[in-house]
PDB file of C-alpha atoms in Angstrom:
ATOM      1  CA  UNK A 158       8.548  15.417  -4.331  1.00  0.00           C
ATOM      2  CA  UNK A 159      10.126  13.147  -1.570  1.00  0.00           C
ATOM      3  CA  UNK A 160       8.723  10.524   0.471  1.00  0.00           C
ATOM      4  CA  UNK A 161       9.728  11.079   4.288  1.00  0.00           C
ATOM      5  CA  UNK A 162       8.256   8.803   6.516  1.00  0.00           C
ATOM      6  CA  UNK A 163       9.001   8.890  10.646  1.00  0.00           C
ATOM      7  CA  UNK A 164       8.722   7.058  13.481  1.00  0.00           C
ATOM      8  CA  UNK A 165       6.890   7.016  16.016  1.00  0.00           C
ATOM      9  CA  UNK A 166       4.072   8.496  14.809  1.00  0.00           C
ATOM     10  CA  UNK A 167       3.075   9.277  18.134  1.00  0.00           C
ATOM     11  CA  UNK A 168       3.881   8.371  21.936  1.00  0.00           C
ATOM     12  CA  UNK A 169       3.188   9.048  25.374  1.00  0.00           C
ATOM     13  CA  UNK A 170       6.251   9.474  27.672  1.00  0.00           C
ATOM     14  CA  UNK A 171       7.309   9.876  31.524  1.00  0.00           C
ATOM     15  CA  UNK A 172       8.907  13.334  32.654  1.00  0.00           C
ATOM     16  CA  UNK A 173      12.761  12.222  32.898  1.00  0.00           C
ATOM     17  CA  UNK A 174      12.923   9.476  29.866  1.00  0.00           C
ATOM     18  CA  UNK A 175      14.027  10.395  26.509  1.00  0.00           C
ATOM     19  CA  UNK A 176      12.670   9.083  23.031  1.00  0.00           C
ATOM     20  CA  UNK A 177      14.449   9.165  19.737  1.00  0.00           C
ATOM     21  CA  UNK A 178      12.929   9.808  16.514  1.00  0.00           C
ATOM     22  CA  UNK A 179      13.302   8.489  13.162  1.00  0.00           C
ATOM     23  CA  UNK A 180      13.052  10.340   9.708  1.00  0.00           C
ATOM     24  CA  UNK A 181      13.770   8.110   6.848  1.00  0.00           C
ATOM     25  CA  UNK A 182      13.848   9.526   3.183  1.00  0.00           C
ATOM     26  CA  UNK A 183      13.046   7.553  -0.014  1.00  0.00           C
ATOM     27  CA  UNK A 184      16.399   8.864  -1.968  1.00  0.00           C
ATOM     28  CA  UNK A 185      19.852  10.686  -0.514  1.00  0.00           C
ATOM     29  CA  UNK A 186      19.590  14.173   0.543  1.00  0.00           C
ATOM     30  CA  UNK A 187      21.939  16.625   1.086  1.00  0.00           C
ATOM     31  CA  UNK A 188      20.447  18.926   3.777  1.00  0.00           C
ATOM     32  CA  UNK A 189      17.773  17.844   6.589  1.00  0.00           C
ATOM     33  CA  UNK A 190      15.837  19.726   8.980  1.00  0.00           C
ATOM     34  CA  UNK A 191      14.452  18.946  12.328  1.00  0.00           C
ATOM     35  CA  UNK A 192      11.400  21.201  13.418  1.00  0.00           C
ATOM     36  CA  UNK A 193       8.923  21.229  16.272  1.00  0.00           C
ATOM     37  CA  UNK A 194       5.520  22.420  16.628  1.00  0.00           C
ATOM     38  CA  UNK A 195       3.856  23.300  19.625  1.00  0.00           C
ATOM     39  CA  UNK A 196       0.423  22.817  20.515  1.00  0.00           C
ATOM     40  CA  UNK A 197      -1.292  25.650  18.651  1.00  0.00           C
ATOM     41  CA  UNK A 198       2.020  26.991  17.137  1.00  0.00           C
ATOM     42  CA  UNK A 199       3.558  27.298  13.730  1.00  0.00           C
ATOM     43  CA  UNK A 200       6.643  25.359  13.060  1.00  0.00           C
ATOM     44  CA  UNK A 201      10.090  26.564  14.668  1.00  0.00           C
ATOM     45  CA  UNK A 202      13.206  25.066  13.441  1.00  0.00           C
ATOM     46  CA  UNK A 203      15.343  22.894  15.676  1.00  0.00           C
ATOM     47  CA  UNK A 204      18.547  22.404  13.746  1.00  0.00           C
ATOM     48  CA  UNK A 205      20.113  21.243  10.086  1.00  0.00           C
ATOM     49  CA  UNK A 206      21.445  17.826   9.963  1.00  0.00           C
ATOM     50  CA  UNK A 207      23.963  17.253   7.583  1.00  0.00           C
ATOM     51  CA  UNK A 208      25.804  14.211   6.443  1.00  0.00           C
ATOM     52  CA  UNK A 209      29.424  13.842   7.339  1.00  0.00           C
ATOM     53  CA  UNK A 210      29.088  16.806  10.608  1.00  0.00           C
ATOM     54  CA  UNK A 211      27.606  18.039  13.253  1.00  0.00           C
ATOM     55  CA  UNK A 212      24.175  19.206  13.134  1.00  0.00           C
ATOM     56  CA  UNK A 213      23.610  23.022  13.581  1.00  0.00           C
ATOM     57  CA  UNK A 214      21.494  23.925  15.870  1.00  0.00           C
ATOM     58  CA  UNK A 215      19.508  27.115  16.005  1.00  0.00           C
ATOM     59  CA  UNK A 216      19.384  29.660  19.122  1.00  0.00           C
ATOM     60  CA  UNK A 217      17.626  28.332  22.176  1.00  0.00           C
ATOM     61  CA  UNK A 218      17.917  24.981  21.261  1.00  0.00           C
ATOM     62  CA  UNK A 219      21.201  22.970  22.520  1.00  0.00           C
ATOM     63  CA  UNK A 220      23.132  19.408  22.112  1.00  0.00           C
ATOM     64  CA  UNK A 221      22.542  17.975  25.109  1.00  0.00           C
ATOM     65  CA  UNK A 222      18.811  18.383  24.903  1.00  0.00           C
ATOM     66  CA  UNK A 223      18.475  17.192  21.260  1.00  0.00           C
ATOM     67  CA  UNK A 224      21.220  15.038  20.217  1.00  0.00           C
ATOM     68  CA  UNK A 225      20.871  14.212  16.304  1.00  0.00           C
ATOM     69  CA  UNK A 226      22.202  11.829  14.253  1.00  0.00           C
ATOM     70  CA  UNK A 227      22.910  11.840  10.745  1.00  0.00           C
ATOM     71  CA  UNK A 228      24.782   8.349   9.360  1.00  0.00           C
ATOM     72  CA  UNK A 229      24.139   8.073   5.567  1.00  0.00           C
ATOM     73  CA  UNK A 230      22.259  10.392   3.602  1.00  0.00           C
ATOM     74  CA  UNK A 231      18.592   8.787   3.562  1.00  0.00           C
ATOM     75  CA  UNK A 232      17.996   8.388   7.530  1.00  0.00           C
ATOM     76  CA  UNK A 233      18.522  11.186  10.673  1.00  0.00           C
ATOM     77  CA  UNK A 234      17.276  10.907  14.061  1.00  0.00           C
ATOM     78  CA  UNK A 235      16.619  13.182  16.324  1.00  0.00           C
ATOM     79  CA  UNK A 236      16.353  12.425  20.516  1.00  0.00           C
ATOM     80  CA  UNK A 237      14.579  14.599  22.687  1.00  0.00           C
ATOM     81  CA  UNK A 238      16.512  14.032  26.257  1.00  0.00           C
ATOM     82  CA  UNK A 239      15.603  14.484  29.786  1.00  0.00           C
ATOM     83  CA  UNK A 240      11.970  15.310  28.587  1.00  0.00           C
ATOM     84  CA  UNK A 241       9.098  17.671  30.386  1.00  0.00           C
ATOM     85  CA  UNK A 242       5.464  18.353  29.696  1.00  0.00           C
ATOM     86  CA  UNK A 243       7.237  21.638  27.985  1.00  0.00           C
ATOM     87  CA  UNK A 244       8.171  18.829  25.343  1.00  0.00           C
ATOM     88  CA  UNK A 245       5.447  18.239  24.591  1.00  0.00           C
ATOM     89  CA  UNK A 246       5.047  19.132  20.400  1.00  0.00           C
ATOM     90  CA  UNK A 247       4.962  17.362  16.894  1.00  0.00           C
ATOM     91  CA  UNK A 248       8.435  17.052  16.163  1.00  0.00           C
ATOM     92  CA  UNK A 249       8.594  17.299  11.948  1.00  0.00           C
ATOM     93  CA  UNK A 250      11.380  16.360   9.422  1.00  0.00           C
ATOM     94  CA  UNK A 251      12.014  18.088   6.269  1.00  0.00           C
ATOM     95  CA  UNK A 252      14.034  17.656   3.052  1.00  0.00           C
ATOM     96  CA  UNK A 253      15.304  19.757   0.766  1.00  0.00           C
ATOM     97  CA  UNK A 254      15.366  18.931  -2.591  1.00  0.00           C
ATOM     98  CA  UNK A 255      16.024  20.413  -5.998  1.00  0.00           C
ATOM     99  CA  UNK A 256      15.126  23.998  -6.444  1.00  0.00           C
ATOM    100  CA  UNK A 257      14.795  24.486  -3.228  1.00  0.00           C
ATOM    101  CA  UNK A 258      11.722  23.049  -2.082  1.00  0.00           C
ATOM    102  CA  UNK A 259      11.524  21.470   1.052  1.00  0.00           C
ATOM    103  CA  UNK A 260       9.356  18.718   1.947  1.00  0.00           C
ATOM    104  CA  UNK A 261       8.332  17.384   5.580  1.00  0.00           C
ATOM    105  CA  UNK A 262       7.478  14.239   7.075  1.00  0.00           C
ATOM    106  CA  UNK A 263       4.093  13.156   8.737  1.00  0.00           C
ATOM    107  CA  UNK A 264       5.716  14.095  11.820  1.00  0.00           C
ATOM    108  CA  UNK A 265       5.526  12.796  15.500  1.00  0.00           C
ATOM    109  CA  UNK A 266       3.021  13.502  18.044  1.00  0.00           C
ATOM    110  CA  UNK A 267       4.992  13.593  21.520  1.00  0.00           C
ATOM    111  CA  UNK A 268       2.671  13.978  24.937  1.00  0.00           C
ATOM    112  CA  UNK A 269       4.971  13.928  28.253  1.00  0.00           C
ATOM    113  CA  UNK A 270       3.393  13.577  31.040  1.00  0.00           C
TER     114      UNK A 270
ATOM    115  CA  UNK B 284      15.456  40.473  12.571  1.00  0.00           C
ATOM    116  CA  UNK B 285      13.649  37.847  10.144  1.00  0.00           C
ATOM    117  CA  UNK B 286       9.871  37.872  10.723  1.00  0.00           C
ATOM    118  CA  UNK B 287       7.125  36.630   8.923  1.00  0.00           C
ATOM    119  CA  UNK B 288       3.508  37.720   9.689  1.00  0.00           C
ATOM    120  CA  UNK B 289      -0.063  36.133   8.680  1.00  0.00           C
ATOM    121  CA  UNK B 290      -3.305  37.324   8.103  1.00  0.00           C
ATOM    122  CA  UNK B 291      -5.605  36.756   8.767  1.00  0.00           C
ATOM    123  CA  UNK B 292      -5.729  34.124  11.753  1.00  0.00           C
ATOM    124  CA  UNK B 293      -8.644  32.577  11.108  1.00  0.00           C
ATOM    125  CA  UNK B 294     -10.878  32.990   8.019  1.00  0.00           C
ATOM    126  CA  UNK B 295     -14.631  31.301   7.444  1.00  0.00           C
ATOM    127  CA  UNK B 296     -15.677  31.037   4.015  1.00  0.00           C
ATOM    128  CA  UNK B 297     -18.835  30.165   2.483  1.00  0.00           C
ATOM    129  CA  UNK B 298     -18.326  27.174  -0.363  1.00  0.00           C
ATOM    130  CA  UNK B 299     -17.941  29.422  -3.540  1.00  0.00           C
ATOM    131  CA  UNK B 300     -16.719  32.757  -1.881  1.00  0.00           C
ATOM    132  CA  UNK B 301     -13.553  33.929  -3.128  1.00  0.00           C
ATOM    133  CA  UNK B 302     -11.016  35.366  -0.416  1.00  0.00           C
ATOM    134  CA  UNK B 303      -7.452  36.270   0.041  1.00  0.00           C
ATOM    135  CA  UNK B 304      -4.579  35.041   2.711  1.00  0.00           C
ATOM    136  CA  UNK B 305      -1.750  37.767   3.255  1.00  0.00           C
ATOM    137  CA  UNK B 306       1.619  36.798   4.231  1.00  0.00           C
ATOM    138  CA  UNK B 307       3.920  39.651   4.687  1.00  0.00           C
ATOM    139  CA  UNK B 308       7.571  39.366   5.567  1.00  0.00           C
ATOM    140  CA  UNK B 309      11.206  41.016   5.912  1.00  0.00           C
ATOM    141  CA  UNK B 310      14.221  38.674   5.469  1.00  0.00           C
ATOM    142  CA  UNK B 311      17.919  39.369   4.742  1.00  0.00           C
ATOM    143  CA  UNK B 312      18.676  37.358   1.590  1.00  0.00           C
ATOM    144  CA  UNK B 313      15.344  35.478   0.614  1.00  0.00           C
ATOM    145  CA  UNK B 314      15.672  32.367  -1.147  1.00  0.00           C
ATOM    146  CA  UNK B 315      12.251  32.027  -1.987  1.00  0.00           C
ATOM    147  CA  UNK B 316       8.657  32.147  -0.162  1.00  0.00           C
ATOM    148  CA  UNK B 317       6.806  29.100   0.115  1.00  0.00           C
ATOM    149  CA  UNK B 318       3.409  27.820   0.955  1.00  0.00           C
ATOM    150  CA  UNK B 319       1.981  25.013   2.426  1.00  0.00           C
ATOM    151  CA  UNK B 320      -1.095  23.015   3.360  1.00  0.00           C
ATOM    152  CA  UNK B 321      -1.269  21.568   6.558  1.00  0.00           C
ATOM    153  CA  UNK B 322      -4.489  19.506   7.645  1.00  0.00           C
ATOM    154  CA  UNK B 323      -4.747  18.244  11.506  1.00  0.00           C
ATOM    155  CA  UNK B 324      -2.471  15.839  12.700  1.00  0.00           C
ATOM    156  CA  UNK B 325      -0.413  15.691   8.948  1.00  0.00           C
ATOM    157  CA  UNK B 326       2.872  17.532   8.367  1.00  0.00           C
ATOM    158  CA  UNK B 327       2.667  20.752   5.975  1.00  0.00           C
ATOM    159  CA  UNK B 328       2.228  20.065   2.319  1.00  0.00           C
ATOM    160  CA  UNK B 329       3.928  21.598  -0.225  1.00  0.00           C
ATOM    161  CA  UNK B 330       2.144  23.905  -2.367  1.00  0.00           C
ATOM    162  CA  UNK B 331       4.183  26.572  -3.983  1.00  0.00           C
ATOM    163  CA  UNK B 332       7.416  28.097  -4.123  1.00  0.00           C
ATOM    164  CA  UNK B 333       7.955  31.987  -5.560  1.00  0.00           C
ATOM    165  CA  UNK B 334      11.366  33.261  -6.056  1.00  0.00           C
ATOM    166  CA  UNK B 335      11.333  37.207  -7.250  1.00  0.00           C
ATOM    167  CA  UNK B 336       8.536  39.853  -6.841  1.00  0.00           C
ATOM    168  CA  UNK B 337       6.270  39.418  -9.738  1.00  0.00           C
ATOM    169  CA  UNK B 338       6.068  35.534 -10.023  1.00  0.00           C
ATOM    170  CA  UNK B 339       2.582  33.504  -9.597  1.00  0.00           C
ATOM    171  CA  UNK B 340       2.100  29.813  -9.618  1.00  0.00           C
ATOM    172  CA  UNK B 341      -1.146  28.341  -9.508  1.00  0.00           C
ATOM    173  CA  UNK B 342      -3.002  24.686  -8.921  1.00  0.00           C
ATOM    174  CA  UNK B 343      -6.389  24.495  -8.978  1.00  0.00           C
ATOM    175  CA  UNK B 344      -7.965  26.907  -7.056  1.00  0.00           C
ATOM    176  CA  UNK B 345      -5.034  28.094  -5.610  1.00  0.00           C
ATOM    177  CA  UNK B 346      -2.986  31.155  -7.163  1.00  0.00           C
ATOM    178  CA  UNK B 347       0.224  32.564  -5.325  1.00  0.00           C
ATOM    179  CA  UNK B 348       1.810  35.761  -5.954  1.00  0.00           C
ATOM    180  CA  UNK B 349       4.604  37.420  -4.620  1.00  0.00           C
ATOM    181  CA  UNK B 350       5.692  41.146  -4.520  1.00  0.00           C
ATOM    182  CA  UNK B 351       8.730  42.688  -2.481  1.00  0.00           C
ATOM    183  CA  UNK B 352       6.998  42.537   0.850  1.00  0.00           C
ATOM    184  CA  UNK B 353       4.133  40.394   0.712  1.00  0.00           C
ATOM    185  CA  UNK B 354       2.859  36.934  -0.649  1.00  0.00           C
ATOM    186  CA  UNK B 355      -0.770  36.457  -1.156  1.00  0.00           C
ATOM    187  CA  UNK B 356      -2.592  33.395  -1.446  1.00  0.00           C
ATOM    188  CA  UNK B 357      -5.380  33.334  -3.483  1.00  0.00           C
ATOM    189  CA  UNK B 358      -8.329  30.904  -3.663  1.00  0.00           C
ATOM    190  CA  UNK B 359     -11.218  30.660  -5.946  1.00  0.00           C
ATOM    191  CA  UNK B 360     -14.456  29.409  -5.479  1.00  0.00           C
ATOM    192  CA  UNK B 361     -13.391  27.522  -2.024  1.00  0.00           C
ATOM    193  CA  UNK B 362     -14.960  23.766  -1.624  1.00  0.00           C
ATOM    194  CA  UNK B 363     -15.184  22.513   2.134  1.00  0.00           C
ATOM    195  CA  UNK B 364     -11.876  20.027   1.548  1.00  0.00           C
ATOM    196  CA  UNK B 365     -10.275  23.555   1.004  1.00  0.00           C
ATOM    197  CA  UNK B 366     -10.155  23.610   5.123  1.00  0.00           C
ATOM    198  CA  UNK B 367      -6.918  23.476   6.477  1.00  0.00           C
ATOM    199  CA  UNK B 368      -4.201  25.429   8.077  1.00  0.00           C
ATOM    200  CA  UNK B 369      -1.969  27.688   5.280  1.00  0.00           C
ATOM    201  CA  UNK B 370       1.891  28.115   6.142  1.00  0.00           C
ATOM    202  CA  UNK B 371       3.633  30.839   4.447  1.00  0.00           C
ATOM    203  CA  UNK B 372       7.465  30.614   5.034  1.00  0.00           C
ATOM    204  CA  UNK B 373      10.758  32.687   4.068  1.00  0.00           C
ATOM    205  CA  UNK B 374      13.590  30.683   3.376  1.00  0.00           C
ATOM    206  CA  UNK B 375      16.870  32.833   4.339  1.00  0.00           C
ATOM    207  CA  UNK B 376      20.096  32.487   2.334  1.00  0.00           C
ATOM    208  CA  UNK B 377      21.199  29.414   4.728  1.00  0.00           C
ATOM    209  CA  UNK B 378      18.359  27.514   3.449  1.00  0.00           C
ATOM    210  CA  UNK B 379      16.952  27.922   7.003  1.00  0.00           C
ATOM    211  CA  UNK B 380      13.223  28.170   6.784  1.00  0.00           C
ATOM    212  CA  UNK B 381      11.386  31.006   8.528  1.00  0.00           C
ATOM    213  CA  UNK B 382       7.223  30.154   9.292  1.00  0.00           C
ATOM    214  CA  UNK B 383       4.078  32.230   9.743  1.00  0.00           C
ATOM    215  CA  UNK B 384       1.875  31.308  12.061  1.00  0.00           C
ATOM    216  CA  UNK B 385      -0.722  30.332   9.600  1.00  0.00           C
ATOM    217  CA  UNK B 386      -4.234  30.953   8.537  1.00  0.00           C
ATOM    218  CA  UNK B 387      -6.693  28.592   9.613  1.00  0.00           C
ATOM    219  CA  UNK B 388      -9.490  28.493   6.654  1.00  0.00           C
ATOM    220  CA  UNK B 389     -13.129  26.826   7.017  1.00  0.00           C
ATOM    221  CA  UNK B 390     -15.077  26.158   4.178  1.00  0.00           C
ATOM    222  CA  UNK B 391     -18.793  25.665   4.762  1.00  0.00           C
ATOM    223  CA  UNK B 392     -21.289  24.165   2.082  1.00  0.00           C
TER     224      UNK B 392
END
């Protein structure tokens, strides 16, 4: 398994502000993911982080709302920009390790309000 | 289009009564089918991972098995810390993982 821990756990923002998030894994990793979770909602994926270039981001999701950074190949953030209540989610990393199992963080509990 | 569909919803269980989670699914190019655990306010847990029609995995109460369209989850003799949200996803031939939108169980004693 992997040990993925993030931060915040949780915060409360203003409508306007932005707030990065940490995901920091125990040992390197190759490929990272960056998912959300709405209230009620099963996990949608946000993009793949990986070391060395840009971050691929899936449809409907874009750059300039959630800029990620990947520098070495234990740590990613991921910023959530210009935020509304519609941001309003758990924001989960995941890992994927050998044989293709992916793991996930305890995720972050963002409120906007 | 990738989709992957759970049932059912929501499922209450007596402590002892043996039931079945369905996770049914089309993908171009699976890479495997997972499941996971998720409990309030945690991120999923990993579970299991199948990789060709035919395969089962099992931990303690829990038995997966996978055929070419579905993925059931099967648990036996439920306890009440059974209670939790299951995730059944499709990982695509990108790695990119595809989710269900879960099956919330209750256990009762």
């Amino acid at each position: 398994s992997a040990v993925i821990s993030q931060k915040p756990s949780r915060d409360i923002c203003q409508r306007g502000t932005s707030l990065t998030i940490q995901c920091q894994v125990d040992s390197q990793v190759t490929m990272m993911f960056w998912y959300r979770q709405q209230p009620g909602q099963s996990l949608t994926l946000i993009a793949t982080a990986n070391q060395g270039s840009e971050a691929t981001y899936e449809s409907g999701f874009v750059i300039d709302k959630f800029p990620i950074s990947r520098p070495n190949l234990t740590f990613s953030t991921l910023t959530v920009s210009n935020m509304s209540p519609e941001d309003s989610s758990i924001y989960l990393c995941s890992v994927d390790r050998q044989y293709n199992e992916q793991f996930f963080g305890p995720g972050t509990r963002l409120t906007v309000l | 289009e990738d989709q992957v569909t759970q049932s059912p919803e929501a499922l209450r269980l007596q402590e002892g009564e043996s039931s079945s989670l369905n996770c049914s699914y089309t993908v171009s190019g699976l890479r495997g089918l997972f499941w996971y655990r998720q409990d309030p306010g945690k991120g999923p847990e990993f579970l299991f991972t199948l990789y060709s029609a035919g395969e089962e995995k099992e931990k303690e109460r829990l038995k997966a098995t996978l055929t070419k369209k579905e993925s059931f989850l099967h648990i036996t003799a439920p306890k009440p810390e059974d209670s939790a949200t299951y995730l059944c996803a499709v990982q695509d031939n990108t790695g990119k993982l595809i989710f269900g939108q879960g099956t919330t169980l209750q256990v009762k004693p």
